[in-house]
XYZ file of C-alpha atoms in Angstrom:
646
model
C -38.802 9.585 4.479
C -36.421 12.158 3.011
C -36.150 15.803 2.072
C -34.549 16.489 -1.315
C -32.853 19.555 -2.816
C -31.037 20.078 -6.137
C -27.956 22.308 -5.977
C -26.579 23.664 -9.264
C -23.118 25.119 -9.640
C -23.361 28.565 -11.278
C -20.106 27.829 -13.124
C -21.893 25.176 -15.217
C -19.646 22.777 -17.082
C -16.510 23.902 -15.263
C -17.166 23.439 -11.564
C -19.028 20.840 -9.593
C -22.162 20.555 -11.734
C -25.513 19.490 -10.337
C -25.648 17.879 -6.915
C -28.532 16.333 -5.022
C -28.763 17.012 -1.279
C -31.071 14.733 0.680
C -31.763 14.398 4.364
C -32.738 10.809 5.032
C -35.158 10.778 7.945
C -38.342 12.419 9.189
C -38.309 16.154 8.488
C -38.889 18.785 7.623
C -35.370 20.119 6.956
C -34.171 23.231 5.183
C -30.866 23.603 3.330
C -28.931 26.711 2.296
C -25.757 26.563 0.236
C -22.799 28.665 -0.797
C -20.200 27.882 -3.470
C -16.520 28.684 -3.150
C -14.188 29.732 -5.958
C -12.900 27.352 -8.596
C -9.397 25.945 -8.037
C -6.867 24.891 -10.673
C -8.256 21.356 -11.018
C -11.847 22.576 -11.325
C -12.569 21.775 -7.689
C -15.159 23.947 -5.984
C -15.992 23.956 -2.305
C -19.621 23.779 -1.222
C -20.878 24.860 2.200
C -24.259 23.494 3.236
C -26.234 24.821 6.188
C -28.739 22.154 7.177
C -31.477 22.897 9.742
C -34.037 20.595 11.291
C -37.369 22.430 11.209
C -39.440 19.682 12.807
C -41.100 19.854 16.193
C -39.623 16.584 17.460
C -36.139 15.049 17.645
C -35.365 13.001 14.555
C -32.490 10.820 13.374
C -31.291 12.109 10.025
C -28.459 11.438 7.585
C -27.417 14.045 5.042
C -26.586 12.534 1.639
C -24.864 14.607 -1.067
C -24.628 12.911 -4.453
C -23.965 13.435 -8.116
C -24.309 11.126 -11.106
C -22.814 10.520 -14.535
C -24.015 8.306 -17.381
C -22.040 5.069 -17.274
C -22.572 1.703 -18.873
C -19.406 0.367 -17.234
C -18.245 2.708 -14.442
C -14.759 2.878 -12.939
C -14.586 3.769 -9.247
C -11.812 5.139 -7.087
C -11.871 5.569 -3.329
C -8.168 6.159 -2.557
C -6.653 3.200 -0.740
C -10.001 1.427 -0.558
C -11.696 0.779 -3.895
C -10.249 0.514 -7.416
C -12.573 -0.249 -10.343
C -14.094 -3.657 -9.728
C -11.702 -3.808 -6.740
C -11.549 -7.605 -6.560
C -10.801 -9.437 -9.816
C -13.290 -12.231 -10.388
C -10.518 -14.846 -10.184
C -9.166 -13.577 -6.848
C -9.427 -16.164 -4.066
C -9.343 -13.530 -1.321
C -12.837 -12.318 -0.358
C -13.363 -8.581 0.152
C -15.721 -5.988 -1.375
C -16.177 -6.282 -5.145
C -18.230 -4.209 -7.580
C -20.239 -5.990 -10.236
C -22.904 -4.410 -12.425
C -26.385 -5.510 -11.363
C -25.078 -7.747 -8.568
C -26.685 -8.147 -5.158
C -24.823 -10.963 -3.363
C -23.802 -9.277 -0.116
C -22.757 -12.468 1.681
C -20.228 -12.992 -1.126
C -19.283 -9.300 -0.830
C -20.346 -8.682 -4.417
C -22.655 -5.744 -5.076
C -23.456 -2.837 -7.383
C -23.695 -0.484 -4.396
C -21.268 0.101 -1.529
C -21.002 2.447 1.431
C -17.967 2.861 3.711
C -16.782 4.949 6.635
C -14.298 7.620 5.555
C -11.370 6.556 7.742
C -11.015 3.489 5.528
C -9.824 5.833 2.765
C -6.401 7.439 2.391
C -8.174 10.563 1.149
C -11.885 10.896 2.054
C -12.987 11.073 -1.571
C -15.068 9.072 -4.007
C -14.494 9.357 -7.761
C -16.194 7.819 -10.788
C -15.522 7.696 -14.521
C -18.467 7.111 -16.836
C -19.104 7.060 -20.570
C -17.398 10.358 -21.429
C -15.848 11.607 -18.214
C -16.443 11.600 -14.522
C -16.778 13.457 -11.264
C -15.613 13.400 -7.699
C -16.738 14.351 -4.216
C -14.412 14.989 -1.313
C -14.803 15.884 2.365
C -13.106 15.493 5.740
C -13.001 12.321 7.799
C -15.195 13.959 10.444
C -18.035 16.473 10.271
C -20.238 18.036 12.964
C -22.482 14.976 12.505
C -19.729 12.409 13.100
C -17.609 10.234 10.825
C -18.255 10.880 7.140
C -19.370 8.160 4.744
C -18.242 7.458 1.158
C -20.628 5.621 -1.148
C -21.435 4.745 -4.737
C -23.985 2.789 -6.728
C -24.754 1.867 -10.330
C -28.261 1.461 -11.661
C -30.008 1.827 -15.021
C -26.951 3.138 -16.812
C -26.066 5.812 -14.271
C -23.228 5.839 -11.767
C -23.787 7.802 -8.571
C -21.225 8.838 -5.972
C -22.206 10.165 -2.559
C -21.019 11.588 0.735
C -23.015 10.722 3.855
C -23.044 12.677 7.112
C -22.722 10.538 9.219
C -21.579 7.313 7.539
C -23.476 4.187 6.601
C -21.738 0.933 5.652
C -23.658 -1.330 3.292
C -24.684 -3.791 1.958
C -22.420 -5.426 4.560
C -19.544 -4.350 6.787
C -16.062 -5.620 5.954
C -13.908 -6.513 8.966
C -10.921 -8.147 7.305
C -12.228 -11.665 6.726
C -14.428 -13.532 4.275
C -17.221 -13.464 6.869
C -19.505 -10.545 6.039
C -20.743 -8.599 9.044
C -24.150 -6.869 9.084
C -24.422 -3.351 7.656
C -23.649 -0.634 10.174
C -24.235 3.072 10.522
C -23.639 6.014 12.767
C -26.617 8.020 13.934
C -27.179 11.686 14.588
C -30.403 12.748 16.285
C -31.403 16.265 15.305
C -33.132 18.409 17.896
C -35.814 20.893 16.828
C -34.146 23.975 15.355
C -30.684 22.375 15.350
C -28.455 23.374 12.415
C -24.993 22.485 11.180
C -22.633 23.578 8.436
C -21.213 20.783 6.286
C -18.242 21.440 4.013
C -17.363 19.368 0.970
C -15.981 19.811 -2.521
C -16.763 18.495 -5.976
C -14.893 18.447 -9.263
C -15.246 17.194 -12.835
C -12.971 14.551 -14.341
C -11.941 14.030 -17.964
C -12.079 10.547 -19.456
C -8.439 9.787 -18.533
C -8.475 7.700 -15.337
C -5.143 9.200 -14.323
C -6.886 12.546 -13.876
C -7.134 11.725 -10.159
C -3.443 12.602 -9.748
C -3.611 16.422 -9.854
C -6.868 16.431 -7.876
C -5.436 14.336 -5.026
C -2.173 16.277 -5.095
C -4.071 19.552 -4.761
C -6.180 18.135 -1.943
C -3.113 16.906 -0.075
C -1.599 20.393 -0.252
C -4.813 21.866 1.163
C -4.700 19.452 4.129
C -1.022 19.866 5.054
C -1.387 22.646 7.595
C -3.952 20.673 9.595
C -1.985 17.400 9.548
C 1.377 17.828 11.295
C 3.682 14.846 11.775
C 6.282 14.989 14.528
C 8.872 12.188 14.378
C 10.074 10.862 17.688
C 13.646 10.313 16.495
C 16.049 11.743 13.926
C 16.951 9.541 10.963
C 20.285 8.253 12.282
C 18.805 7.358 15.678
C 15.833 5.640 14.058
C 18.276 3.561 12.000
C 20.093 2.497 15.170
C 16.840 1.501 16.864
C 15.613 -0.500 13.858
C 18.962 -2.246 13.447
C 18.990 -3.234 17.118
C 15.467 -4.585 16.765
C 16.460 -6.777 13.821
C 19.604 -8.029 15.486
C 18.407 -8.392 19.076
C 14.942 -9.812 18.496
C 14.620 -11.224 14.991
C 18.077 -12.626 14.263
C 18.682 -16.236 15.252
C 22.164 -17.544 14.382
C 20.854 -21.107 14.468
C 20.654 -21.638 11.540
C 20.966 -17.990 10.425
C 17.483 -16.477 10.015
C 15.446 -13.351 10.616
C 12.363 -14.629 12.399
C 9.275 -13.091 10.855
C 7.405 -12.050 14.003
C 8.318 -11.651 17.649
C 5.867 -10.952 20.463
C 6.133 -7.727 22.426
C 5.274 -9.568 25.628
C 8.074 -12.080 26.271
C 6.008 -13.942 28.876
C 3.126 -14.822 26.550
C 3.105 -18.352 25.202
C 0.930 -20.293 22.800
C -1.174 -23.343 23.548
C 1.867 -25.566 23.211
C 3.764 -23.593 25.831
C 6.126 -22.111 23.219
C 6.539 -18.394 22.643
C 4.309 -16.730 20.084
C 7.325 -15.847 17.915
C 6.859 -17.167 14.384
C 9.623 -19.695 13.728
C 9.788 -18.994 10.021
C 11.561 -16.811 7.453
C 10.594 -15.824 3.918
C 13.519 -15.243 1.539
C 12.084 -11.811 0.698
C 9.043 -9.672 1.432
C 8.207 -10.236 5.139
C 11.724 -11.337 6.046
C 14.954 -12.537 4.512
C 17.466 -10.940 2.172
C 16.053 -7.383 1.791
C 16.254 -6.677 5.490
C 19.517 -8.558 5.954
C 20.940 -6.344 3.190
C 19.760 -3.238 5.069
C 21.396 -4.548 8.254
C 24.586 -5.215 6.279
C 24.699 -1.660 4.957
C 24.013 -0.248 8.411
C 26.680 -2.428 10.014
C 29.278 -1.333 7.470
C 28.392 2.345 7.884
C 28.389 2.291 11.696
C 31.247 -0.209 12.126
C 29.102 -2.825 13.839
C 30.805 -6.135 12.942
C 28.153 -8.171 14.752
C 25.463 -6.682 12.492
C 27.565 -7.372 9.412
C 28.165 -10.963 10.495
C 24.489 -11.551 11.212
C 23.439 -10.154 7.838
C 25.999 -12.273 6.031
C 24.911 -15.413 7.867
C 21.276 -14.883 6.875
C 22.152 -14.309 3.234
C 24.565 -17.261 3.288
C 21.847 -19.558 4.610
C 19.331 -18.517 1.971
C 21.818 -18.686 -0.905
C 23.050 -22.140 0.130
C 19.555 -23.622 -0.109
C 18.080 -23.180 -3.577
C 15.011 -25.033 -4.751
C 15.365 -27.879 -7.298
C 14.144 -25.483 -9.997
C 17.112 -23.155 -9.473
C 15.394 -20.296 -7.650
C 15.256 -19.545 -3.964
C 12.682 -21.353 -1.894
C 9.766 -19.329 -0.564
C 9.872 -19.923 3.185
C 11.938 -21.670 5.820
C 10.195 -23.253 8.820
C 12.062 -24.451 11.875
C 9.832 -27.505 12.115
C 10.076 -28.593 8.478
C 12.814 -26.676 6.673
C 12.483 -25.044 3.271
C 9.091 -24.935 1.610
C 6.815 -23.118 -0.799
C 5.294 -19.639 -0.629
C 2.029 -18.740 1.103
C -0.105 -20.061 -1.712
C -2.990 -22.490 -1.954
C -1.289 -23.966 -5.003
C 0.901 -26.910 -4.042
C 4.671 -26.391 -4.478
C 4.208 -22.810 -5.721
C 6.881 -20.156 -5.301
C 5.790 -16.534 -5.680
C 7.528 -14.354 -8.262
C 7.404 -11.130 -6.241
C 9.051 -12.751 -3.215
C 11.756 -14.352 -5.342
C 12.307 -11.139 -7.268
C 12.617 -8.982 -4.177
C 15.110 -11.413 -2.637
C 17.182 -11.365 -5.821
C 17.029 -7.574 -6.203
C 18.363 -6.988 -2.708
C 20.905 -9.762 -3.061
C 22.318 -7.852 -6.040
C 22.438 -4.715 -3.924
C 24.141 -6.573 -1.075
C 26.758 -7.821 -3.529
C 27.764 -4.234 -4.264
C 28.673 -3.861 -0.599
C 30.094 -7.347 -0.059
C 31.260 -9.398 -3.084
C 30.744 -13.096 -2.384
C 31.085 -15.975 -4.882
C 28.299 -18.038 -3.281
C 25.932 -15.085 -3.394
C 26.859 -14.430 -7.020
C 26.155 -18.063 -7.883
C 22.736 -17.894 -6.225
C 21.895 -14.667 -8.060
C 22.968 -16.183 -11.399
C 20.866 -19.271 -10.764
C 17.743 -17.273 -9.908
C 18.113 -14.906 -12.827
C 18.894 -17.700 -15.281
C 15.811 -19.619 -14.190
C 13.536 -16.610 -14.593
C 14.934 -15.642 -17.972
C 14.366 -19.154 -19.267
C 10.704 -18.986 -18.201
C 9.874 -15.537 -19.567
C 7.126 -15.571 -22.179
C 7.769 -13.911 -25.546
C 5.373 -11.108 -24.554
C 7.515 -10.319 -21.489
C 5.378 -11.866 -18.730
C 7.609 -13.382 -16.043
C 4.887 -15.432 -14.360
C 3.383 -15.273 -10.897
C 3.551 -18.778 -9.413
C 6.467 -21.093 -10.200
C 6.738 -24.788 -9.349
C 9.548 -25.285 -6.834
C 10.724 -28.572 -8.335
C 10.089 -28.325 -12.073
C 10.119 -24.570 -12.662
C 6.801 -24.780 -14.517
C 4.883 -21.515 -14.395
C 1.654 -22.361 -12.594
C 0.025 -18.924 -12.988
C 0.610 -15.990 -15.326
C -2.018 -13.732 -13.699
C -1.344 -10.337 -12.178
C 1.701 -8.087 -12.105
C 3.831 -9.803 -9.475
C 6.722 -10.071 -11.926
C 7.348 -6.319 -11.663
C 9.969 -6.695 -8.948
C 11.937 -8.909 -11.330
C 12.087 -5.996 -13.755
C 14.109 -4.056 -11.195
C 16.361 -7.047 -10.458
C 17.052 -7.729 -14.137
C 17.684 -4.073 -14.907
C 20.080 -3.689 -11.983
C 21.962 -6.901 -12.811
C 23.828 -5.069 -15.533
C 24.040 -7.728 -18.238
C 22.711 -6.759 -21.709
C 20.574 -9.886 -22.009
C 19.032 -9.187 -18.599
C 18.333 -5.590 -19.563
C 16.569 -6.699 -22.729
C 14.449 -9.102 -20.692
C 13.681 -6.322 -18.196
C 12.541 -4.058 -21.020
C 10.266 -6.735 -22.468
C 8.750 -7.281 -19.027
C 8.482 -3.548 -18.464
C 6.504 -3.219 -21.686
C 4.221 -6.104 -20.713
C 3.395 -4.804 -17.245
C 2.952 -1.221 -18.489
C -0.670 -2.028 -19.324
C -1.398 -2.524 -15.614
C -0.032 0.950 -14.901
C -2.010 2.558 -17.730
C -5.169 0.747 -16.609
C -4.693 2.163 -13.070
C -5.159 -1.352 -11.683
C -2.086 -3.199 -10.424
C -2.524 -6.393 -8.471
C -0.922 -9.656 -7.390
C 2.233 -8.608 -5.504
C 1.765 -9.959 -1.932
C 1.463 -13.709 -1.452
C -1.255 -13.465 1.169
C -4.017 -11.651 -0.768
C -3.847 -13.456 -4.115
C -4.862 -11.086 -6.937
C -6.018 -8.160 -4.827
C -4.795 -4.655 -5.731
C -2.361 -3.466 -3.056
C -0.026 -0.630 -2.233
C 2.792 -3.165 -2.616
C 1.998 -3.499 -6.318
C 2.641 0.211 -6.623
C 5.981 -0.015 -4.813
C 7.058 -2.821 -7.138
C 6.141 -0.740 -10.185
C 8.087 2.286 -8.938
C 11.141 0.090 -8.267
C 10.831 -1.469 -11.720
C 10.410 1.613 -13.865
C 12.942 3.718 -12.000
C 15.465 0.894 -12.452
C 14.770 0.851 -16.204
C 15.087 4.621 -16.420
C 18.294 4.558 -14.403
C 19.828 1.976 -16.754
C 18.592 3.408 -20.067
C 17.772 7.080 -19.525
C 14.633 6.627 -21.624
C 11.696 8.954 -20.970
C 9.061 6.246 -21.460
C 10.270 4.476 -18.317
C 10.356 7.738 -16.376
C 6.754 8.460 -17.368
C 5.675 4.996 -16.238
C 7.529 5.502 -12.948
C 5.670 8.779 -12.441
C 2.296 7.211 -13.195
C 3.090 4.262 -10.925
C 4.134 6.628 -8.138
C 0.892 8.594 -8.495
C -1.097 5.371 -8.196
C 0.972 4.251 -5.228
C 0.342 7.548 -3.474
C -3.418 7.030 -3.642
C -2.850 4.595 -0.751
C -0.962 7.212 1.306
C -2.951 9.019 4.004
C -3.126 12.765 3.483
C -4.736 13.589 6.840
C -4.421 12.637 10.480
C -7.134 10.203 11.508
C -8.894 11.147 14.750
C -8.458 8.489 17.410
C -10.290 8.050 20.681
C -8.361 9.703 23.528
C -7.988 6.427 25.448
C -6.921 4.249 22.522
C -3.164 3.605 22.251
C -2.853 5.546 18.981
C -4.876 8.364 20.502
C -2.879 8.457 23.733
C 0.410 8.701 21.828
C -0.961 11.140 19.262
C -0.021 8.953 16.296
C -0.212 11.073 13.128
C -1.311 9.034 10.122
C -0.259 11.388 7.314
C 2.377 9.530 5.319
C 1.240 6.049 6.279
C -0.165 3.740 3.606
C -3.282 1.638 3.589
C -1.920 -1.859 2.973
C -4.719 -2.750 0.549
C -8.514 -2.798 0.136
C -8.285 -6.341 1.494
C -5.916 -5.579 4.390
C -7.293 -2.324 5.768
C -4.622 -1.230 8.190
C -1.724 1.207 7.974
C 1.739 -0.098 7.228
C 5.238 1.161 6.457
C 6.131 -0.948 3.417
C 6.115 2.162 1.213
C 9.532 2.959 2.677
C 10.927 0.253 0.364
C 11.027 2.717 -2.557
C 12.245 5.779 -0.648
C 15.356 6.170 -2.797
C 13.350 5.705 -5.983
C 10.848 8.434 -5.079
C 13.701 10.821 -4.294
C 15.340 9.861 -7.579
C 12.045 10.376 -9.427
C 11.776 13.915 -8.073
C 15.304 14.674 -9.188
C 14.663 13.298 -12.673
C 11.421 15.283 -13.068
C 12.655 18.452 -11.386
C 9.601 18.191 -9.136
C 10.096 17.946 -5.344
C 6.656 16.402 -4.778
C 7.631 12.728 -4.824
C 10.619 13.251 -2.542
C 8.349 15.138 -0.140
C 5.925 12.204 -0.082
C 8.818 9.824 0.641
C 10.060 12.068 3.435
C 6.629 12.330 5.059
C 6.395 8.524 5.175
C 9.784 8.297 6.838
C 8.658 10.985 9.283
C 5.442 9.074 10.012
C 7.242 5.854 10.890
C 9.810 7.548 13.051
C 6.857 7.846 15.414
C 5.911 4.934 17.618
C 9.498 3.719 17.958
C 10.360 2.024 21.258
C 13.716 3.579 22.122
C 13.982 1.787 25.458
C 12.711 -1.472 26.898
C 9.180 -0.859 28.146
C 8.293 1.839 25.623
C 4.927 1.134 23.974
C 4.673 -2.050 26.036
C 7.529 -3.418 23.914
C 11.315 -3.649 23.956
C 13.763 -1.354 22.186
C 13.630 -1.923 18.441
C 10.399 -3.927 18.306
C 8.308 -2.386 15.519
C 4.716 -3.272 14.784
C 3.346 -4.108 11.342
C -0.197 -2.823 11.860
C -1.722 0.457 12.976
C -5.519 0.204 13.038
C -6.898 3.470 11.655
C -10.384 2.064 11.099
C -12.570 -0.746 12.367
C -10.984 -3.663 10.532
C -9.298 -6.683 12.173
C -9.255 -4.776 15.475
C -11.028 -1.702 16.875
C -9.845 1.656 15.593
C -6.944 3.089 17.575
C -5.243 -0.202 18.475
C -1.956 -1.549 17.114
C -0.627 -5.078 16.674
C 1.667 -6.105 19.535
C 3.974 -8.160 17.348
C 7.286 -6.970 15.963
C 7.822 -7.859 12.299
C 11.226 -8.320 10.722
C 10.144 -6.406 7.645
C 8.833 -3.478 9.709
C 12.236 -2.945 11.311
C 13.996 -3.802 8.052
C 12.113 -1.402 5.799
C 12.568 1.462 8.267
C 16.272 0.675 8.451
C 16.481 0.530 4.656
C 14.802 3.917 4.214
C 16.947 5.533 6.892
C 20.114 4.232 5.236
C 18.901 5.418 1.823
C 18.144 8.913 3.124
C 21.459 9.120 4.956
C 23.228 8.014 1.774
C 21.319 10.600 -0.247
C 22.291 13.344 2.182
C 25.906 12.238 1.845
C 25.647 12.389 -1.948
C 25.556 8.627 -2.496
C 22.759 7.570 -4.859
C 21.692 4.023 -5.708
C 24.591 2.371 -7.500
C 24.204 1.595 -11.202
C 27.448 -0.360 -11.354
C 26.849 -3.864 -12.769
C 27.171 -6.540 -10.134
C 29.462 -8.679 -12.262
C 32.623 -7.061 -13.572
C 33.807 -10.023 -15.637
C 31.720 -9.316 -18.739
C 28.255 -10.593 -19.716
C 26.900 -13.327 -17.546
C 23.967 -14.373 -19.712
C 24.011 -15.020 -23.454
C 20.903 -15.316 -25.596
C 21.168 -18.219 -28.039
C 18.490 -19.755 -30.239
C 15.696 -18.364 -28.098
C 17.256 -19.720 -24.903
C 19.201 -18.046 -22.148
C 22.242 -19.788 -20.728
C 24.616 -18.747 -17.975
């Protein structure tokens, strides 16, 4: 049973348009409404007073929806759902939209409902045949946690807010195993009434039209979402550096171990500690974070930190794969090996590119012939494999160098590395790649960056794009690259939480008052908060300077503020040791119950915080990212007869 009302915006064609308000459950119910004024983006607030007029208690869910004609709709739930969300070829299983589909056990459906705390902004947007619309609310209402939903049927796309939430056709909990649908319940007592507040807005056909709407919404939420860092920037840098050096660095053979357990007495089934005896060359460990430790050690005159960083980079550079690039991962039990891929002998372009990019940056602080040789080898190998259209490939065979997959945009990090290398041939290759990957930015659908989620769209794809296009703009000064950097940053910021999630008072995140504004959803596949967005702190600051718009620098600063919370400054803090920094903060029910955090310290978590702190300290001291070419002895790479030789 349901009670249905149609609410029409008096500012027809400009404001929210026609909405349908339903109360799902035994009635009767009555609804009164009041519209607010129109904001710059066309957003209008709607206040609904819902009253249960029945004589008996009744469970009821309020559903507010609006529809647009759409043969092939495009969805956006910030941080949670992007278009089809999961490309058909993606091996990772998580919710996917497909017209007319109803295969819930495969997580493929034409209708989805989610709890609002899964979203970085509690909003659901759709683009149809000629334009679109959006609905937006708060995470919580007087009826409980809000729900975000959409469905497509008979040529119409419908978006909805539910008070309280319902998750359907299944519940996603972070694995390929679909859990049953779930829902919150509110039982209305006779005569009970509540006021529900939401907003709606129209959207033009341009998919990027979300950017001003989400920016406006973030500004409206700021006053109610304070973030109070536990440490100043310099102190946070010291804590992160100590964590890397004390817990993750192992001089034998010279590695940054990827994960270290908070509890030093816990052991696995084999009696060994739970610490992961492995190191990626980039991404979750390796050169990027060693380079941050190097810069910190030089700035603070900590020779032991400098020596540790150099030893890690030395070890990686001395062990290249037969194809001329870095390996993917080192394991204590078996040595150097491939990336985290189901494809045998595959090395992942993003990981290799990130390692090379930060190796080039380390070289500016510490010239080293062996490091230079490793950088030249990696860059030469990638240039030789680049397709004429600019694609740099995704998976590369460790022995032969054959490109095993061209799918996705994982080559974006290589754009930054090639642009920063300084050689004219490398810059031309970076520009070709930048042109190729621009289509992903314009389509508002970047995917393929992290090794562990295959072709899923992720916040890390956005970081890679910002790094890439800011590097091209820095080297060339061309406006086209600056515009792509801006668009990429806007997309990246859809993953960034604009509000403070409400945690249970006895959960760890609730007890410590962890403020989520500034944290990023890792991806629709990995629904937890993480700090990897700190990797492009300098680029977001630089973007603001180039545009004369402080917004992007403010978003970078709020992320650094967010992750200067929850820092163990002394042994025993947070049930950890000084400098141990978690990778995962559970802001919703996915992987673990909401309000928990992962009690493992990750090398990248300490490393990316250290990197951002050093970048901000450098910016405050007037030192921007260096544009000086790494090699001062003239061009390193020469294009000849369609080949690239070093």
